[in-house]
Tab-separated table of C-alpha atoms in Angstrom:
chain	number	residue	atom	x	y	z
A	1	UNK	CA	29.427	47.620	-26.530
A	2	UNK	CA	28.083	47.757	-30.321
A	3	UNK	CA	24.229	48.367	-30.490
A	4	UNK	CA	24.110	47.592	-34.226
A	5	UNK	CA	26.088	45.440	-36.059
A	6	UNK	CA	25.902	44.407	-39.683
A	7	UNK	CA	26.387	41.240	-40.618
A	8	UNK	CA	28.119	41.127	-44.349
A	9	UNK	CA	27.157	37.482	-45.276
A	10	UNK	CA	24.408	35.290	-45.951
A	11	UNK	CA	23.309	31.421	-45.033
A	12	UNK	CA	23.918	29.659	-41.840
A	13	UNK	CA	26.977	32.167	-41.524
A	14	UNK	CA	25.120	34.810	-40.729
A	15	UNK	CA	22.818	33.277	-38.432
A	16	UNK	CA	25.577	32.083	-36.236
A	17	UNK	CA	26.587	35.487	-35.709
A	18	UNK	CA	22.917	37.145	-35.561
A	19	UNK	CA	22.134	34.111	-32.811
A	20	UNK	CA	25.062	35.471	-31.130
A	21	UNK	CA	24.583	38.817	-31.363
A	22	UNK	CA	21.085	38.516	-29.918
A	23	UNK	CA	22.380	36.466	-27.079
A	24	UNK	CA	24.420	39.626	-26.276
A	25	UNK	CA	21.342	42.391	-26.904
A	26	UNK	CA	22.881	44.011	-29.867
A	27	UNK	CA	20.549	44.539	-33.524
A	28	UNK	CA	21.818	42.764	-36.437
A	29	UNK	CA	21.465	44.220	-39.766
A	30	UNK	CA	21.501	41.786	-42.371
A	31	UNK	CA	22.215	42.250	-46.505
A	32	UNK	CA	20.775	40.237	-49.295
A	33	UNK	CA	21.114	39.289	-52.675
A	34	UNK	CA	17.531	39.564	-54.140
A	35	UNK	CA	18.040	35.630	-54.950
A	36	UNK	CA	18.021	34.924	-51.001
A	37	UNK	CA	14.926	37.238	-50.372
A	38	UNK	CA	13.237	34.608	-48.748
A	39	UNK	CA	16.205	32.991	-47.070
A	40	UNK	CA	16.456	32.287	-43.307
A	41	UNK	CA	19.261	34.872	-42.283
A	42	UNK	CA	16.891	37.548	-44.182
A	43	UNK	CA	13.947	36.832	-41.383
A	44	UNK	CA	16.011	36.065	-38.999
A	45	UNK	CA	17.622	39.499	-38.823
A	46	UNK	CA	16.348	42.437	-36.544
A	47	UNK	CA	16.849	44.671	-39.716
A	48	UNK	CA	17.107	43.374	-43.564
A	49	UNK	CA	18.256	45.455	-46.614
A	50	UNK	CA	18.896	44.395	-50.572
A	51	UNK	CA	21.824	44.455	-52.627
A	52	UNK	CA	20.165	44.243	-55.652
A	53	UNK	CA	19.753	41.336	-57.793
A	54	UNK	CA	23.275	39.922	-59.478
A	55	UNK	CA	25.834	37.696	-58.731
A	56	UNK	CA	28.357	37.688	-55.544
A	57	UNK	CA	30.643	39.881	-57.384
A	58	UNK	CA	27.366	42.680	-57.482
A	59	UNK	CA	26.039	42.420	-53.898
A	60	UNK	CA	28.116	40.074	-51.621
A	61	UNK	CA	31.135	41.613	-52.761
A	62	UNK	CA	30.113	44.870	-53.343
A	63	UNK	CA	31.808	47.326	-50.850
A	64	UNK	CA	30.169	50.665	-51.209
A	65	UNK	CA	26.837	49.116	-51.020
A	66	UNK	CA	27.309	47.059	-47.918
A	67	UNK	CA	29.276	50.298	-46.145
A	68	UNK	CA	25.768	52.142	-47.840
A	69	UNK	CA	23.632	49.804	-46.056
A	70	UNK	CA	25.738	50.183	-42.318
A	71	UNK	CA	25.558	54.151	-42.528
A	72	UNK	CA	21.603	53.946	-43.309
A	73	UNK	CA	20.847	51.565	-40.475
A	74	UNK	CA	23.299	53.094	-37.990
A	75	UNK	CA	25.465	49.779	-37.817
A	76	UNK	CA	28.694	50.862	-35.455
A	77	UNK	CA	30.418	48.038	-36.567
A	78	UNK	CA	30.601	44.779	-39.620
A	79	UNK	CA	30.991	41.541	-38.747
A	80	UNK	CA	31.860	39.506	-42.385
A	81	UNK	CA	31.837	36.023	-41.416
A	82	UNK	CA	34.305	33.796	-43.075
A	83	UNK	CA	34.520	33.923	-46.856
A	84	UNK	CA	33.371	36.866	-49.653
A	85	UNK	CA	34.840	39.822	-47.498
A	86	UNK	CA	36.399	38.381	-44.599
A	87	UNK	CA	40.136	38.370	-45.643
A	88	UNK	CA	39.598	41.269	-47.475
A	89	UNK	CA	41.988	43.863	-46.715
A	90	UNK	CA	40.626	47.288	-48.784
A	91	UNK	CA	37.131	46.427	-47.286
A	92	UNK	CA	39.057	46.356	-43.794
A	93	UNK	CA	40.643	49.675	-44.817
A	94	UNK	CA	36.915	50.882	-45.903
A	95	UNK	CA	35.125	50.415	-42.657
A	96	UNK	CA	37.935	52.481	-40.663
A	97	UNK	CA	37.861	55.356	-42.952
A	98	UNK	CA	33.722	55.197	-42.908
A	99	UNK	CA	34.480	55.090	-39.163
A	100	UNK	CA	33.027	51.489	-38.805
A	101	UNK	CA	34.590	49.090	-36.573
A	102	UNK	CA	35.637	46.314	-39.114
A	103	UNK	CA	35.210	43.057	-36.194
A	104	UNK	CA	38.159	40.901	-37.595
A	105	UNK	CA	42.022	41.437	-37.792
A	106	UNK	CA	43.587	45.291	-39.046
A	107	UNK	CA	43.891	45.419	-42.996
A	108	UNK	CA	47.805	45.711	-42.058
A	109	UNK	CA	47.579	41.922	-40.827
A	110	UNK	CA	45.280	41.368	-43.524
A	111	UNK	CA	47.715	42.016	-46.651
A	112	UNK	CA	51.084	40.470	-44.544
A	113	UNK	CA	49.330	37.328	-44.709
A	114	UNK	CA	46.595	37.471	-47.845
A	115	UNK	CA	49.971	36.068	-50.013
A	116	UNK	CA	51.414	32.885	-48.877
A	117	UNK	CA	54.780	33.858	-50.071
A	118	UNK	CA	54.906	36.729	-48.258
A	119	UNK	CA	53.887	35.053	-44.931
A	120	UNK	CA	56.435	32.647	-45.486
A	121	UNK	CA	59.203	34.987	-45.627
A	122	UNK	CA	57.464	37.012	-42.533
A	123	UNK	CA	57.391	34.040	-40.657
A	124	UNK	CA	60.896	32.631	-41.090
A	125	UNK	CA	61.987	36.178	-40.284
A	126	UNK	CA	59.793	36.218	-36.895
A	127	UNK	CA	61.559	32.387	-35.683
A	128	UNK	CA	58.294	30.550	-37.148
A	129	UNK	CA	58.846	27.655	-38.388
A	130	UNK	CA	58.053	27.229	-42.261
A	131	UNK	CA	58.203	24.053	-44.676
A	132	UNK	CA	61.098	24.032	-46.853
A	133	UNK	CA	60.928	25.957	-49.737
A	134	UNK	CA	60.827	28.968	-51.667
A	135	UNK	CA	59.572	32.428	-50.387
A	136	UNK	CA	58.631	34.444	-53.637
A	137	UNK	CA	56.673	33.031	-56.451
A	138	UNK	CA	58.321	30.926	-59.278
A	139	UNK	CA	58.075	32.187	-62.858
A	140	UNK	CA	58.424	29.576	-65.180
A	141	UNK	CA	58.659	25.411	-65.514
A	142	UNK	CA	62.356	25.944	-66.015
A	143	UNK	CA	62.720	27.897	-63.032
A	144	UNK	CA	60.487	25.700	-60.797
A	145	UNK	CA	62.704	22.418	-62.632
A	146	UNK	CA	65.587	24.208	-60.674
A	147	UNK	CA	64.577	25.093	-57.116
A	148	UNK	CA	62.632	21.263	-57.299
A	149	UNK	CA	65.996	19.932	-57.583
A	150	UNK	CA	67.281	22.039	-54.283
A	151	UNK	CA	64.474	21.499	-52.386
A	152	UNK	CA	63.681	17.502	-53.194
A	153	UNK	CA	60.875	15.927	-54.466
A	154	UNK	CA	58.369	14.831	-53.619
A	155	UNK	CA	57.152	18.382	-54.505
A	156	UNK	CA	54.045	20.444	-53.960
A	157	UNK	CA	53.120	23.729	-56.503
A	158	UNK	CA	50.469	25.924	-54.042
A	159	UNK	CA	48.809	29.085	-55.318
A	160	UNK	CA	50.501	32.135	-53.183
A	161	UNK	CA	47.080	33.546	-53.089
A	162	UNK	CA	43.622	31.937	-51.746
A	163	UNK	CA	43.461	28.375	-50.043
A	164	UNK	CA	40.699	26.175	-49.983
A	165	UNK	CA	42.781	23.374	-51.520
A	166	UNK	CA	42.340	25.448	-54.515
A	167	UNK	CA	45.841	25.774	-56.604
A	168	UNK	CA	47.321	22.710	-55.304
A	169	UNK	CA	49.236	20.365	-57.211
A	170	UNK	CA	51.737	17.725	-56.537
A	171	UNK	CA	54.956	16.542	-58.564
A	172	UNK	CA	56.153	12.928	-57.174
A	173	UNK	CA	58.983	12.671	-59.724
A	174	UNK	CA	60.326	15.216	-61.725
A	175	UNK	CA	58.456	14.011	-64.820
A	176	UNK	CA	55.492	15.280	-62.556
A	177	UNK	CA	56.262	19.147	-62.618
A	178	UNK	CA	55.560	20.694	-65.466
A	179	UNK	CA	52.015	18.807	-65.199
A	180	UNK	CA	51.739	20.166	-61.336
A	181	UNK	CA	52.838	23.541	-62.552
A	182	UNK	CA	50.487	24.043	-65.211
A	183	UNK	CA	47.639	22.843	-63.358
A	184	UNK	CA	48.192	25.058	-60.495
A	185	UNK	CA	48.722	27.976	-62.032
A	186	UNK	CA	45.485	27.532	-64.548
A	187	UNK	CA	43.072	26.806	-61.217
A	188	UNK	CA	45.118	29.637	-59.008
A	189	UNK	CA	44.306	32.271	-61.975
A	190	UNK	CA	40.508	31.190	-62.305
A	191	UNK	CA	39.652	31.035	-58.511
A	192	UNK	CA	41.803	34.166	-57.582
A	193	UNK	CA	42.123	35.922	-60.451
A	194	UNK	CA	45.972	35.469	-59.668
A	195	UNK	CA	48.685	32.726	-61.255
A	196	UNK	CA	51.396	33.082	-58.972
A	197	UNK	CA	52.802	29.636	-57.135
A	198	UNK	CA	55.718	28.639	-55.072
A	199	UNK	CA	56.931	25.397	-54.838
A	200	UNK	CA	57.851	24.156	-51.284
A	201	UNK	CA	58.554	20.022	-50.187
A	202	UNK	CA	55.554	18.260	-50.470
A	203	UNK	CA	55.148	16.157	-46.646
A	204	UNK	CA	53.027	13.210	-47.643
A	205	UNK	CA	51.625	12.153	-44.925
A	206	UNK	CA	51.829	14.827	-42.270
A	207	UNK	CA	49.255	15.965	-39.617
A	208	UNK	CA	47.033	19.210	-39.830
A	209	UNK	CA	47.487	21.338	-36.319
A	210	UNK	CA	45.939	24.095	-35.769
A	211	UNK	CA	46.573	26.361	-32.840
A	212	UNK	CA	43.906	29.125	-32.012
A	213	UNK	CA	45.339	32.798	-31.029
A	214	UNK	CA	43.744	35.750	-29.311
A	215	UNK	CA	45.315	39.189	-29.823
A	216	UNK	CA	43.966	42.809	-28.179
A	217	UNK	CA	44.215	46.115	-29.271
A	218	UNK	CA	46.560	46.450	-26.070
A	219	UNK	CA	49.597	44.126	-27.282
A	220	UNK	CA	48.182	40.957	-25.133
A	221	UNK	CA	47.711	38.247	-27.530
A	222	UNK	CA	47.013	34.112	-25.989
A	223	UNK	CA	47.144	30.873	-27.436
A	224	UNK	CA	44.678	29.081	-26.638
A	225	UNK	CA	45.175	25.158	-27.595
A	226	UNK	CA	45.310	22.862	-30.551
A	227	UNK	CA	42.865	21.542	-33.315
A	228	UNK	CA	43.776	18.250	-35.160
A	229	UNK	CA	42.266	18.779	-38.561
A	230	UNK	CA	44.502	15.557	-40.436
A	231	UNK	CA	40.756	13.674	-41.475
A	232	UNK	CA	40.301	15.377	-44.842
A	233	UNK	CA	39.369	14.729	-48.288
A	234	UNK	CA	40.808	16.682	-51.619
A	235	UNK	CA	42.595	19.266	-48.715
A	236	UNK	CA	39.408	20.191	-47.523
A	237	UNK	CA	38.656	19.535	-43.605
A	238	UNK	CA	36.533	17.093	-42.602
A	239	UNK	CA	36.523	16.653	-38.897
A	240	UNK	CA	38.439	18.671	-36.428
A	241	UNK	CA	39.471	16.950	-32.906
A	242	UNK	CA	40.710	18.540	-29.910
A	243	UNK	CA	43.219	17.559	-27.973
A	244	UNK	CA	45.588	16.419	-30.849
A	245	UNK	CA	45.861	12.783	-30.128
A	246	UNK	CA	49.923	13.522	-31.513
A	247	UNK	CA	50.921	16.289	-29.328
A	248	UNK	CA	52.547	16.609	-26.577
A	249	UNK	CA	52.992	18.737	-23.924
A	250	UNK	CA	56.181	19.931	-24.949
A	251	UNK	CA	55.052	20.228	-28.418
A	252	UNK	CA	52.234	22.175	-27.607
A	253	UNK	CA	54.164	24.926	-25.304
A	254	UNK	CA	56.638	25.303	-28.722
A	255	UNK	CA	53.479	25.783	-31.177
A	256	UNK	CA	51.620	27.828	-29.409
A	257	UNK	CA	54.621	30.554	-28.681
A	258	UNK	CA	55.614	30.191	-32.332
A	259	UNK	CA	51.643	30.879	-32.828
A	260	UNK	CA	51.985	34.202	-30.569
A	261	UNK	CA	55.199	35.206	-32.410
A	262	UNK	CA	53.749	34.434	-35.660
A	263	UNK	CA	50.452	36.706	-35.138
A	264	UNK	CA	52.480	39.724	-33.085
A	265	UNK	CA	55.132	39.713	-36.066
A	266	UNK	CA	51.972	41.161	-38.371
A	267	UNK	CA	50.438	43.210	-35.596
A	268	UNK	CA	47.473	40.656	-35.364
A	269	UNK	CA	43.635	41.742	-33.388
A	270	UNK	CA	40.447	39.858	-32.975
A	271	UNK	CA	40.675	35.839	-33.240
A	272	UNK	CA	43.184	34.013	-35.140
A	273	UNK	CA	44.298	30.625	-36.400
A	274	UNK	CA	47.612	29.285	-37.222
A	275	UNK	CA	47.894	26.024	-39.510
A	276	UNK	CA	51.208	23.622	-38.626
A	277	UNK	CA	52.135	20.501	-40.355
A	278	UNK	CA	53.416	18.277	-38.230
A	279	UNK	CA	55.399	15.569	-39.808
């Protein structure tokens, strides 16, 4: 059992995990932007130290002074949240070689999924089901104009980096594309400093299921059950409902094995969710 852990992230975020970490008896360490000084999860804390002032990109984001701030409080372990450095494979890889339990999935599992390209391939490869589509990014309009054809439109053009909605476009007709292609390249480049997109078919009016894993470090990982997140607005979830009103039994035995195959193909630890469209 940890008896310090720092918690790298800020708002009601961190005070979910500090809550929970009190709960358990363990010291949380909190870090702060001199901005949120005064902010809840900066009281709240059993221990608070400052980033500096600056944007995200100075003190959120900024690895050797968070790993600065665990070694000087004696923080075994980071917990990151979600968001800034959660998905963030080099900071994964920087709290193992400081000899800091990173709490959240190995930086291997990290980078196999971080592009959605990548995962795709990985997960046809490991029996997963993926939508149709393309597996590596697409260069050009002409190039995308081609693989549309293949594929069928309607057509969607997704950012292979990121998520959030965020590089998403959709091409109903091909007069659509180059449009949908632009436009999610330009947002994919300013949100994650990265303008690669695939093309895959766009399902129009599918249902969001998510199935929850739970993988070890001793090769046991468990699925767990199903989310329904379909009510959303602009991509972004709304309201998340459990059972799935849409699945059945059946259905739910074959998504959560493809869930355990899916997170043991990428060597998957700690908590996990895979995202299914079900159409």
């Amino acid at each position: 059992m940890f008896r310090t852990v720092l918690v790298a992230n800020r708002g009601e975020i961190a005070i979910r995990v500090m809550r929970t970490l009190r709960e358990m008896g363990i010291r949380s360490v909190a870090v702060y932007s001199e901005a949120d000084r005064d902010a809840l999860f900066v009281q709240f804390a059993d221990e608070a130290h400052s980033l500096g002032p600056g944007p995200a990109t100075d003190t959120y984001l900024n690895i050797p002074k968070i790993l600065e701030v665990a070694a000087a409080s004696g923080a075994e372990a980071v917990h990151p949240g979600y968001g800034f450095l959660a998905e963030n494979a080099p900071f994964a890889r920087a709290c193992e070689e400081a000899g800091i339990t990173f709490i959240g999935p190995p930086a291997d599992a990290i980078d196999a999924m971080g592009s959605k390209t990548a995962a795709r391939a990985l997960m046809d490869a490991a029996g997963v089901p993926i939508v149709p589509g393309v597996t590596e990014g697409v260069a050009d309009v002409a190039e995308a104009t081609g693989i549309a054809e293949q594929i069928g439109y309607p057509i969607a053009v997704k950012a292979a980096a990121g998520g959030g909605g965020k590089g998403f476009r959709v091409a109903l007709t091909p007069d659509d594309l180059e449009g949908a292609f632009e436009g999610a390249r330009r947002e994919s480049e300013k949100f994650f400093a990265d303008s690669t997109v695939y093309l895959e078919r766009y399902l129009p009016h599918p249902r969001h299921v998510e199935i929850q894993v739970l993988a070890d470090g001793h090769g046991t990982t468990l699925w767990l059950g199903e989310r329904d997140c379909s009510v959303q607005r602009r991509h972004q979830k709304l309201v998340e409902e459990t059972p799935s009103p849409i699945v059945s039994d059946d259905l739910r035995r074959r998504m959560g094995e493809a869930s355990v195959r899916a997170a043991e193909a990428v060597g998957y630890r700690s908590a996990g969710t895979l995202e299914y469209l079900v159409s």
